[in-house]
PDB file of C-alpha atoms and ligand atoms in Angstrom:
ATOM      1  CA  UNK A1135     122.784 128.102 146.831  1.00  0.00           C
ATOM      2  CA  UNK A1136     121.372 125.073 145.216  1.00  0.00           C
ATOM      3  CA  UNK A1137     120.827 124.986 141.281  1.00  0.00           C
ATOM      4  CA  UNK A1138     117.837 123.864 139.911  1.00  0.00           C
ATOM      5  CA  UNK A1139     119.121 120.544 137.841  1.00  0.00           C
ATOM      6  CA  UNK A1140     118.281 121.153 134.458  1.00  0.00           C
ATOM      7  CA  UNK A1141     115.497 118.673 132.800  1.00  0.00           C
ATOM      8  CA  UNK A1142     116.251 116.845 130.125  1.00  0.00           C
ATOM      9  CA  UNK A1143     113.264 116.439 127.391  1.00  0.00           C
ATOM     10  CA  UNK A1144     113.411 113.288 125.099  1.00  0.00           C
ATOM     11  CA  UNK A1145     113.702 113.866 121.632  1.00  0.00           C
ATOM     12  CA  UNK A1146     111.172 112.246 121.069  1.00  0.00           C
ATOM     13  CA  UNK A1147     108.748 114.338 123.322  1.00  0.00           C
ATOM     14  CA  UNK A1148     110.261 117.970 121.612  1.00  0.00           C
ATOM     15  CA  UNK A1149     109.216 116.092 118.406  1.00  0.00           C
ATOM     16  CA  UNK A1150     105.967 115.715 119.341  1.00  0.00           C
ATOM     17  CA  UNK A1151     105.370 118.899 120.909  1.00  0.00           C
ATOM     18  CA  UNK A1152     107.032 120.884 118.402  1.00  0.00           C
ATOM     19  CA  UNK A1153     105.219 119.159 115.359  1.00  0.00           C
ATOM     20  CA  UNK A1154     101.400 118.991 117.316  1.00  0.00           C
ATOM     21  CA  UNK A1155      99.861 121.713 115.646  1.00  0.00           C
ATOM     22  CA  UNK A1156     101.726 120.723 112.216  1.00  0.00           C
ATOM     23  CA  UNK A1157     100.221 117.662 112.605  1.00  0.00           C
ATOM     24  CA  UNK A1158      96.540 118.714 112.886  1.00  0.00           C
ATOM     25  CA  UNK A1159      96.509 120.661 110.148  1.00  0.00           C
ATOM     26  CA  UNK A1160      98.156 118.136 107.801  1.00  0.00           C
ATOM     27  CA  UNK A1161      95.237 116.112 109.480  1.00  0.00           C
ATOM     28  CA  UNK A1162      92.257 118.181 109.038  1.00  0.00           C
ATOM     29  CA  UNK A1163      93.647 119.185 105.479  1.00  0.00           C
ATOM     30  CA  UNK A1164      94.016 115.308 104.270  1.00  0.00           C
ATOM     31  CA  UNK A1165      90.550 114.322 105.998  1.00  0.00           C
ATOM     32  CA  UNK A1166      91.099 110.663 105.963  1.00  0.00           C
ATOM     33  CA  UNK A1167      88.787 110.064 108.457  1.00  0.00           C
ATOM     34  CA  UNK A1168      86.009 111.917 106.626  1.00  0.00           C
ATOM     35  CA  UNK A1169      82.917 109.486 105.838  1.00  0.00           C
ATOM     36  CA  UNK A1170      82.326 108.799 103.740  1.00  0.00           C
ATOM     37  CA  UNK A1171      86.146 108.684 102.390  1.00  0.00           C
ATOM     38  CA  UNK A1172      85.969 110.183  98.967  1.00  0.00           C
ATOM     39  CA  UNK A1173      87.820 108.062  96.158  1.00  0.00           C
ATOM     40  CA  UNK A1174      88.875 110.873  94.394  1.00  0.00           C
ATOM     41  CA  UNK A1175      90.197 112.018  96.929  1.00  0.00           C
ATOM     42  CA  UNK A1176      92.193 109.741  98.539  1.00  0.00           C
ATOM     43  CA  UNK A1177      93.833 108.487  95.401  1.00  0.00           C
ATOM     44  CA  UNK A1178      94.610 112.252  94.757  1.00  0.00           C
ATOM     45  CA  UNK A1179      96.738 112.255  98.283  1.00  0.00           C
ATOM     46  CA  UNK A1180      98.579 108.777  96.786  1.00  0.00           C
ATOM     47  CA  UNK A1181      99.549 110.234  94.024  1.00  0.00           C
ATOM     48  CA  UNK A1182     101.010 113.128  96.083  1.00  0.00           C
ATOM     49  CA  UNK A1183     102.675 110.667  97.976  1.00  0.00           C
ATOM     50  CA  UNK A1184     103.854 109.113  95.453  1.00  0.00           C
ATOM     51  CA  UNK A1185     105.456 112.143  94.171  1.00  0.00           C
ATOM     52  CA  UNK A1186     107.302 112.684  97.694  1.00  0.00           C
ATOM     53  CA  UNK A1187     108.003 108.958  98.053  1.00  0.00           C
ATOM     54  CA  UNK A1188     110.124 108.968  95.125  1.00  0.00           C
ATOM     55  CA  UNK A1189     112.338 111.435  95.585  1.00  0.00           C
ATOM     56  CA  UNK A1190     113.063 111.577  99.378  1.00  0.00           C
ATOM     57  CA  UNK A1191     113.566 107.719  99.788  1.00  0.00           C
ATOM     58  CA  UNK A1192     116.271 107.491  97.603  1.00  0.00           C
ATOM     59  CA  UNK A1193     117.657 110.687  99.317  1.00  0.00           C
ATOM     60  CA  UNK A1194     116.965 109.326 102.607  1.00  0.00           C
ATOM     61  CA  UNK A1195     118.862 106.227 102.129  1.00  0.00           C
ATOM     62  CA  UNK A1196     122.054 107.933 100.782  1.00  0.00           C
ATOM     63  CA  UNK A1197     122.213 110.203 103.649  1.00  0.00           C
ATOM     64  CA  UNK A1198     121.493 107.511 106.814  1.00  0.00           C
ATOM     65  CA  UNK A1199     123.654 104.916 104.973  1.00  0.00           C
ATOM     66  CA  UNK A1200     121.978 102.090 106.603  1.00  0.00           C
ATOM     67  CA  UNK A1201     120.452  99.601 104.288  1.00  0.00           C
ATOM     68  CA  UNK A1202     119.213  97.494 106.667  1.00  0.00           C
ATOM     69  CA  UNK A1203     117.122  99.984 108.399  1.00  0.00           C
ATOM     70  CA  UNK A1204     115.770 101.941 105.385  1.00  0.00           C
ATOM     71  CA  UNK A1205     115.066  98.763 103.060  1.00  0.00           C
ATOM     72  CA  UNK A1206     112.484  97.481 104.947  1.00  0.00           C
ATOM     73  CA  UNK A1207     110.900 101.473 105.285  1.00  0.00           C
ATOM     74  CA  UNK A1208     110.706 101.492 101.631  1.00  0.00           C
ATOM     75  CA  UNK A1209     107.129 102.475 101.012  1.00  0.00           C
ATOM     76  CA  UNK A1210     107.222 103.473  97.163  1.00  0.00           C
ATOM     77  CA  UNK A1211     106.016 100.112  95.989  1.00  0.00           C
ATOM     78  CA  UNK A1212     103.460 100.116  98.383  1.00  0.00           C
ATOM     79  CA  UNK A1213     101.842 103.539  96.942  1.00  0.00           C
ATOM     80  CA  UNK A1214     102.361 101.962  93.098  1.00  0.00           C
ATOM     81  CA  UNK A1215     100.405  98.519  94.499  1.00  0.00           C
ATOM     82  CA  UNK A1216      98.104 100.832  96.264  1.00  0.00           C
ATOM     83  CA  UNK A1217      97.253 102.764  92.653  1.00  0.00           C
ATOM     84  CA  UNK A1218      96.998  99.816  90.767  1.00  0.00           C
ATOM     85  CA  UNK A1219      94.501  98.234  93.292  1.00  0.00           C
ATOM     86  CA  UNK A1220      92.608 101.344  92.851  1.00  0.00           C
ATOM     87  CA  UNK A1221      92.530 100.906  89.026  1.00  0.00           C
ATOM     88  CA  UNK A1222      95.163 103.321  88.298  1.00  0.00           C
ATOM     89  CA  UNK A1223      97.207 102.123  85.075  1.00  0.00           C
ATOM     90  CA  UNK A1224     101.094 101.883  85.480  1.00  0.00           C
ATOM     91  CA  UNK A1225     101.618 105.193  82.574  1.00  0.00           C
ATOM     92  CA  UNK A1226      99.880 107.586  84.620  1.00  0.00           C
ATOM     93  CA  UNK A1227     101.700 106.135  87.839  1.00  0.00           C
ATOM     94  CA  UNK A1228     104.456 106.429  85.876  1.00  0.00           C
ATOM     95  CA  UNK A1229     103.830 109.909  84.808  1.00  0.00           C
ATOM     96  CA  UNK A1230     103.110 111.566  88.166  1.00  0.00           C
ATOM     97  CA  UNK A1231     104.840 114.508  89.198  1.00  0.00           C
ATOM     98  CA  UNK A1232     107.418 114.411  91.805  1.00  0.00           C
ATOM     99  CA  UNK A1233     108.548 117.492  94.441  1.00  0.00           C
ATOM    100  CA  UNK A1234     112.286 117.865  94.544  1.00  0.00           C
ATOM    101  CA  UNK A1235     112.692 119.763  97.346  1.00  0.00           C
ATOM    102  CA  UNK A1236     112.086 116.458  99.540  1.00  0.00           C
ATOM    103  CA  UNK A1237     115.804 115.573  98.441  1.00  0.00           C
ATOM    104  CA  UNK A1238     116.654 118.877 100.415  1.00  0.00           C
ATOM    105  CA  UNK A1239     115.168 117.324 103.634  1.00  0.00           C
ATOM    106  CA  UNK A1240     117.864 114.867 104.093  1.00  0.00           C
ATOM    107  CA  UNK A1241     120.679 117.131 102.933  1.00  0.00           C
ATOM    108  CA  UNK A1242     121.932 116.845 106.366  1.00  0.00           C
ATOM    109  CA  UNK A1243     121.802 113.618 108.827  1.00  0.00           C
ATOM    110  CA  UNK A1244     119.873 115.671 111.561  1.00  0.00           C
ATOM    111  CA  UNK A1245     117.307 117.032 108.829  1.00  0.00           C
ATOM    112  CA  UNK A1246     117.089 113.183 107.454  1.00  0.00           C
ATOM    113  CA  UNK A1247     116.506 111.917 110.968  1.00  0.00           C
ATOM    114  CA  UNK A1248     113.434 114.457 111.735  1.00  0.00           C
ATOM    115  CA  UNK A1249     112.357 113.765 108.382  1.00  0.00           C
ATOM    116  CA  UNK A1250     112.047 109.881 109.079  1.00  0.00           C
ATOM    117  CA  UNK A1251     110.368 111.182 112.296  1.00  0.00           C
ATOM    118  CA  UNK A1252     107.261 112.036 110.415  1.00  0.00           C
ATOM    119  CA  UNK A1253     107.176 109.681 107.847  1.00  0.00           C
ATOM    120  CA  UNK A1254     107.620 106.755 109.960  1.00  0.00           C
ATOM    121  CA  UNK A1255     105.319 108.862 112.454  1.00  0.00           C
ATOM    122  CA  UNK A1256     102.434 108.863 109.927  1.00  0.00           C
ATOM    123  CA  UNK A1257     102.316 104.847 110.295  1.00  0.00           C
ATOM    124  CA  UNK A1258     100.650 105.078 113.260  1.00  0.00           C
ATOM    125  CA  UNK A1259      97.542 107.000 112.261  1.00  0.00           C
ATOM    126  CA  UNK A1260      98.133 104.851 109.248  1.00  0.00           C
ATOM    127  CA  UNK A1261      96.363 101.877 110.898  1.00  0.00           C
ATOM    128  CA  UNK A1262      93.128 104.386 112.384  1.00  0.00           C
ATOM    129  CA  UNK A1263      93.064 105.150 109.015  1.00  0.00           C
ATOM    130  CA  UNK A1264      93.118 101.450 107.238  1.00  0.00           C
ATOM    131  CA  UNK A1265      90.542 100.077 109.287  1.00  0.00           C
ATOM    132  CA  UNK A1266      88.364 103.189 108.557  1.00  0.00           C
ATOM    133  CA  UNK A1267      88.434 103.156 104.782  1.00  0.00           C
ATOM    134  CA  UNK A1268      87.769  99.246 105.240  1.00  0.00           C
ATOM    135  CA  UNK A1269      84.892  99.526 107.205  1.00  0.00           C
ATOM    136  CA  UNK A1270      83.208 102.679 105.391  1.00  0.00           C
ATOM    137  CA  UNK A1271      84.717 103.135 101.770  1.00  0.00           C
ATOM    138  CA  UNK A1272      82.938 100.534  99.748  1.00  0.00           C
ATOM    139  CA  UNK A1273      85.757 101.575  96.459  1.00  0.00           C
ATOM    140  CA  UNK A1274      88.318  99.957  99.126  1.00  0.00           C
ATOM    141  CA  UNK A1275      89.436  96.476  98.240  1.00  0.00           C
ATOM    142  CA  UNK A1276      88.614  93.939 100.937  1.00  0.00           C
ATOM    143  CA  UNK A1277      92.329  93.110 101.474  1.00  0.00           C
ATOM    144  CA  UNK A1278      92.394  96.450 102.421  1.00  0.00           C
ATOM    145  CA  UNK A1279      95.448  99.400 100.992  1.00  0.00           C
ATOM    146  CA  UNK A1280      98.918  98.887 102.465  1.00  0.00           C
ATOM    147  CA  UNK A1281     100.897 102.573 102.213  1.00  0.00           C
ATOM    148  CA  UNK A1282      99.131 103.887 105.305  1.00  0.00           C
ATOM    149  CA  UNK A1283      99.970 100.307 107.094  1.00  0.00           C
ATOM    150  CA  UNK A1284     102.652  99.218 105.316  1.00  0.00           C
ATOM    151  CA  UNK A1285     103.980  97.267 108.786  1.00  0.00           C
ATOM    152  CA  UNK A1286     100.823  95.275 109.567  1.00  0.00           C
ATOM    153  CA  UNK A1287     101.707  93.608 113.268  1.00  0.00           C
ATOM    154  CA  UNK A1288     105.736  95.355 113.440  1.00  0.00           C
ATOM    155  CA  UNK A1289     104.125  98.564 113.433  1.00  0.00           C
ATOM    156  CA  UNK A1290     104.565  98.927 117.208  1.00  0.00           C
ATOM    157  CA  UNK A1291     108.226  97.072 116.772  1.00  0.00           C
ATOM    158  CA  UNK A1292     109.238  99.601 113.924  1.00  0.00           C
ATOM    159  CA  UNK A1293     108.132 102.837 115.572  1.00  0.00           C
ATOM    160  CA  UNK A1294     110.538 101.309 118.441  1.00  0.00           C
ATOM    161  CA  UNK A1295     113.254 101.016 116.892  1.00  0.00           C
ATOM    162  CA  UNK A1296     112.809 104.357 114.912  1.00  0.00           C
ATOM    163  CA  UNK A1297     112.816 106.075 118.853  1.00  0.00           C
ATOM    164  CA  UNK A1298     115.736 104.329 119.682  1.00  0.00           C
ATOM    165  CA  UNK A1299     117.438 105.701 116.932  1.00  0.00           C
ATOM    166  CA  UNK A1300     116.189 108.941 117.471  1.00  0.00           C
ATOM    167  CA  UNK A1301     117.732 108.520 121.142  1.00  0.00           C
ATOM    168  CA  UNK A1302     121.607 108.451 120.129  1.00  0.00           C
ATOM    169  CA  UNK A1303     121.335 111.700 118.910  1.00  0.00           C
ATOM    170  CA  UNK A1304     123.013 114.530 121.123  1.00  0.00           C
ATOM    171  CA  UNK A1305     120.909 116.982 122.650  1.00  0.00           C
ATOM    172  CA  UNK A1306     123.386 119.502 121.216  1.00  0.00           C
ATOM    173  CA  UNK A1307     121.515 118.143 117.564  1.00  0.00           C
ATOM    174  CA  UNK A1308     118.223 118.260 118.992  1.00  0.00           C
ATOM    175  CA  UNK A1309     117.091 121.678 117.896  1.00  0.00           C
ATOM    176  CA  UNK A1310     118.817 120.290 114.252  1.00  0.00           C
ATOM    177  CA  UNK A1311     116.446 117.081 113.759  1.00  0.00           C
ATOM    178  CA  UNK A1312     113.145 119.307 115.566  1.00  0.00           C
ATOM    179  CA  UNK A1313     114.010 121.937 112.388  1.00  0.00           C
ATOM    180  CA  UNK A1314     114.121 118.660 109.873  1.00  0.00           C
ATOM    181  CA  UNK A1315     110.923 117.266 111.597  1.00  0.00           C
ATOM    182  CA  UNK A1316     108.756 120.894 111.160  1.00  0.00           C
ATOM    183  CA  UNK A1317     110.172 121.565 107.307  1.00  0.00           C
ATOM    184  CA  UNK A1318     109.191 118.188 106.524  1.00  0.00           C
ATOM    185  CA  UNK A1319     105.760 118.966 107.549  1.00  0.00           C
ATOM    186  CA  UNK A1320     105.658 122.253 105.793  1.00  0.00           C
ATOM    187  CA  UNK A1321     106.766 120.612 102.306  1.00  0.00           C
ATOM    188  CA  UNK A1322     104.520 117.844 102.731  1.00  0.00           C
ATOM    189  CA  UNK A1323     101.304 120.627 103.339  1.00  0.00           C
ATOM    190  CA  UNK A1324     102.212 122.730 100.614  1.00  0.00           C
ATOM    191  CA  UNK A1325     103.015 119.473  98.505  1.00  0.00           C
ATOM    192  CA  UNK A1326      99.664 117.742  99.808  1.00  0.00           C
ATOM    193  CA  UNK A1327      97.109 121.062  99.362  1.00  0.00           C
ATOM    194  CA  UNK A1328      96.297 121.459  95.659  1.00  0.00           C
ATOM    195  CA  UNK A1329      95.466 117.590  95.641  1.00  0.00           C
ATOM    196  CA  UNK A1330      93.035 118.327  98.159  1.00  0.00           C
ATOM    197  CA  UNK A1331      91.207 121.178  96.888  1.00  0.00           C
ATOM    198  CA  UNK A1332      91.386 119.680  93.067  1.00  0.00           C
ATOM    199  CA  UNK A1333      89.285 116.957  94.306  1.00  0.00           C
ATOM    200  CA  UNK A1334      86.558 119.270  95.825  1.00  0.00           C
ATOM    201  CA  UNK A1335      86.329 121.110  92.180  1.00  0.00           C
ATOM    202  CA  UNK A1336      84.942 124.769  92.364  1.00  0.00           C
ATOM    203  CA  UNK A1337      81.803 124.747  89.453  1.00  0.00           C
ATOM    204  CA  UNK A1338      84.089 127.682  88.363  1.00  0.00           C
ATOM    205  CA  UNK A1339      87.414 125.442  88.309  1.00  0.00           C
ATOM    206  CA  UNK A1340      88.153 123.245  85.922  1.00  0.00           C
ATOM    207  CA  UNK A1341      91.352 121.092  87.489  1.00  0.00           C
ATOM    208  CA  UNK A1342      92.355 117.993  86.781  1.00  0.00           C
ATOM    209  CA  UNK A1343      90.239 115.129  88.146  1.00  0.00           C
ATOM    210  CA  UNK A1344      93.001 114.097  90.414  1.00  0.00           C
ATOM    211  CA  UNK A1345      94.736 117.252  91.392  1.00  0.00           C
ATOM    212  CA  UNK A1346      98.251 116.694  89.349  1.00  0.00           C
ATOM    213  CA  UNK A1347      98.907 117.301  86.092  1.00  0.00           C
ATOM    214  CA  UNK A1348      99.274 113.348  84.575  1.00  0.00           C
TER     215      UNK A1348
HETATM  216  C1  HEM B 628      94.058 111.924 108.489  1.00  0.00           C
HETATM  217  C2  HEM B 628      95.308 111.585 108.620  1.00  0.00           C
HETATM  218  C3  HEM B 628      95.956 111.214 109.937  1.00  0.00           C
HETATM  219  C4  HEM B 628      95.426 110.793 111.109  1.00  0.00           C
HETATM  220  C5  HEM B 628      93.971 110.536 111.433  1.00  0.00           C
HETATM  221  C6  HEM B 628      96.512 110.619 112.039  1.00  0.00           C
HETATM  222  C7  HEM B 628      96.376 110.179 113.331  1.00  0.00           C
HETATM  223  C8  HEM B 628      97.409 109.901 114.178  1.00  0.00           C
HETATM  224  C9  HEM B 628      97.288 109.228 115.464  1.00  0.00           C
HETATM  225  C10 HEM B 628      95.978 108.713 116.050  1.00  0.00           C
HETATM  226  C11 HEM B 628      98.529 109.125 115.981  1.00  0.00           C
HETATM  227  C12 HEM B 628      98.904 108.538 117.338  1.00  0.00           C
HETATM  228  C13 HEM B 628      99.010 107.035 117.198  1.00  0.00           C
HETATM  229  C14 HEM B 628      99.505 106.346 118.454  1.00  0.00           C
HETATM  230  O1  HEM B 628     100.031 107.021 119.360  1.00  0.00           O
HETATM  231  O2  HEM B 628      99.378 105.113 118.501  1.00  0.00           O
HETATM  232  C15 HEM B 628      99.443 109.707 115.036  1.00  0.00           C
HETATM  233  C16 HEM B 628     100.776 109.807 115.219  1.00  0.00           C
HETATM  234  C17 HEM B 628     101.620 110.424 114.322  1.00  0.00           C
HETATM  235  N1  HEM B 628     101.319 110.856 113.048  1.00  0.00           N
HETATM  236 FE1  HEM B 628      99.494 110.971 112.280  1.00  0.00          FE
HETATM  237  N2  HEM B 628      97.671 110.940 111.422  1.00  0.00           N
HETATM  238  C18 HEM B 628      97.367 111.289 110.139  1.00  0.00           C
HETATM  239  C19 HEM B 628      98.222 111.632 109.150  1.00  0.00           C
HETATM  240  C20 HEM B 628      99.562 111.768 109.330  1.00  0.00           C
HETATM  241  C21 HEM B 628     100.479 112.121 108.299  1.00  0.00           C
HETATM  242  C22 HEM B 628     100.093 112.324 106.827  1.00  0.00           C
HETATM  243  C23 HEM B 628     101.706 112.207 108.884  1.00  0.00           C
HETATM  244  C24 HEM B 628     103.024 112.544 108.251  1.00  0.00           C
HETATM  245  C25 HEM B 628     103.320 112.267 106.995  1.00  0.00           C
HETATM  246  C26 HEM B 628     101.557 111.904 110.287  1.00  0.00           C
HETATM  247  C27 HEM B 628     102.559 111.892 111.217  1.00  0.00           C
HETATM  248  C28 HEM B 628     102.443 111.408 112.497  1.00  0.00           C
HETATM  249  C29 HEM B 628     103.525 111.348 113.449  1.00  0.00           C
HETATM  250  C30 HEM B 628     104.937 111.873 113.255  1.00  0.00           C
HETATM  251  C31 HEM B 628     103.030 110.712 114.597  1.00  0.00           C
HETATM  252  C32 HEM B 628     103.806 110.346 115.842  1.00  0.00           C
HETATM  253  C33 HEM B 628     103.551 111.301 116.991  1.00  0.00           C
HETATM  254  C34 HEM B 628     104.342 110.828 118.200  1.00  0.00           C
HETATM  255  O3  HEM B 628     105.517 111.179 118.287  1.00  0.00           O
HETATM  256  O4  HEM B 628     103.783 110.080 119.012  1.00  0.00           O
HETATM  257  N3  HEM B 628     100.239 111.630 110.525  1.00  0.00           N
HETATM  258  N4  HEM B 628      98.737 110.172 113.953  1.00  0.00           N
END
């Protein structure tokens, strides 16, 4: 009798589908698309970012140990320029709060890879987002913000080369990198929320006016 061949799924494709619904909500709950964009709000979500940036980078770097393809991924500065555009002085950049469980996310190489899955990921609803805030968010400088299109034109080039990465892993380190890939969404929600719903203040809450403690 004949066997059915077995089917192999991309990595990138069990990525997508096992991160969909992780996705959305991390969508809905950010609601960059909202209009009109609330400034509050949105620098709130930088300054979470910020906080993630700073920690998993570095920790990203260490554990891929390839300068050449992380360097030009480095998005920290782009937060800090984005801040400062949005009249944000360097002390309370300086004084955000960080999360360091991101370092945990790229504890192993599969966990980093799924890890820079998302992040790298989240530069291509980056540019739906940019032209949005330019066309409708009248706080928005006219050069426009670069962390949510930090690779203008290479965007397409970068997310390329990311996938090709992605494809030299194993399938026997598949389920590994999916795992990375869904707890880097998680961290990032639970990370992301109270910026959120600080900047839509209860009249019985008294947070602070971005969210984070500064
Ligand atoms: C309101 C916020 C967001 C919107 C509107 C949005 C929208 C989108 C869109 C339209 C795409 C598909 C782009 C294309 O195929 O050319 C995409 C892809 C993606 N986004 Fe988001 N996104 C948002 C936030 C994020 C965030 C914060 C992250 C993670 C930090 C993220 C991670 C991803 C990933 C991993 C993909 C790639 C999916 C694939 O494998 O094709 N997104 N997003």
């Amino acid at each position: 009798m004949l066997s059915t061949p077995a089917v192999s799924v991309s990595l990138h494709a069990r990525l997508r589908e096992a991160t969909s619904h992780a996705h959305q909500q991390l969508e809905s709950l950010l609601g960059l698309l909202d209009s009109p964009m609330s400034y509050t709000r949105f620098v709130a979500v930088l300054m979470r970012f910020h906080g993630f940036h700073r920690v998993w980078e570095p920790a990203l770097e260490r554990t891929l140990g390839d300068a050449a393809f992380t360097g030009p991924r480095r998005r920290l500065t782009l937060i800090e320029h984005d801040l400062r555009a949005l009249d944000i002085d360097d002390l309370d950049i300086e004084a955000l709060p960080i999360v360091p469980e991101a370092a945990q996310l790229c504890r192993t190489l599969d966990g980093a890879l799924g890890s820079l899955y998302v992040m790298e990921g989240s530069t291509l609803g980056g540019r739906v987002i940019t032209r949005r805030l330019l066309e409708d968010a009248d706080w928005c400088p006219e050069e426009g913000l670069l962390y949510f299109h930090p690779y203008g034109d290479l965007t397409g080039e970068r997310w390329r080369q990311t996938l090709a990465l992605l494809d030299l892993v194993p399938v026997e380190r598949h389920e590994a990198v999916v795992e990375g890939a869904l707890e880097t969404f998680a961290l990032l929600l639970q990370w992301l929320e109270p910026a959120v719903v600080a900047s839509h203040p209860r009249d019985d809450d008294t947070p602070s006016e971005w969210g984070v403690a500064l």
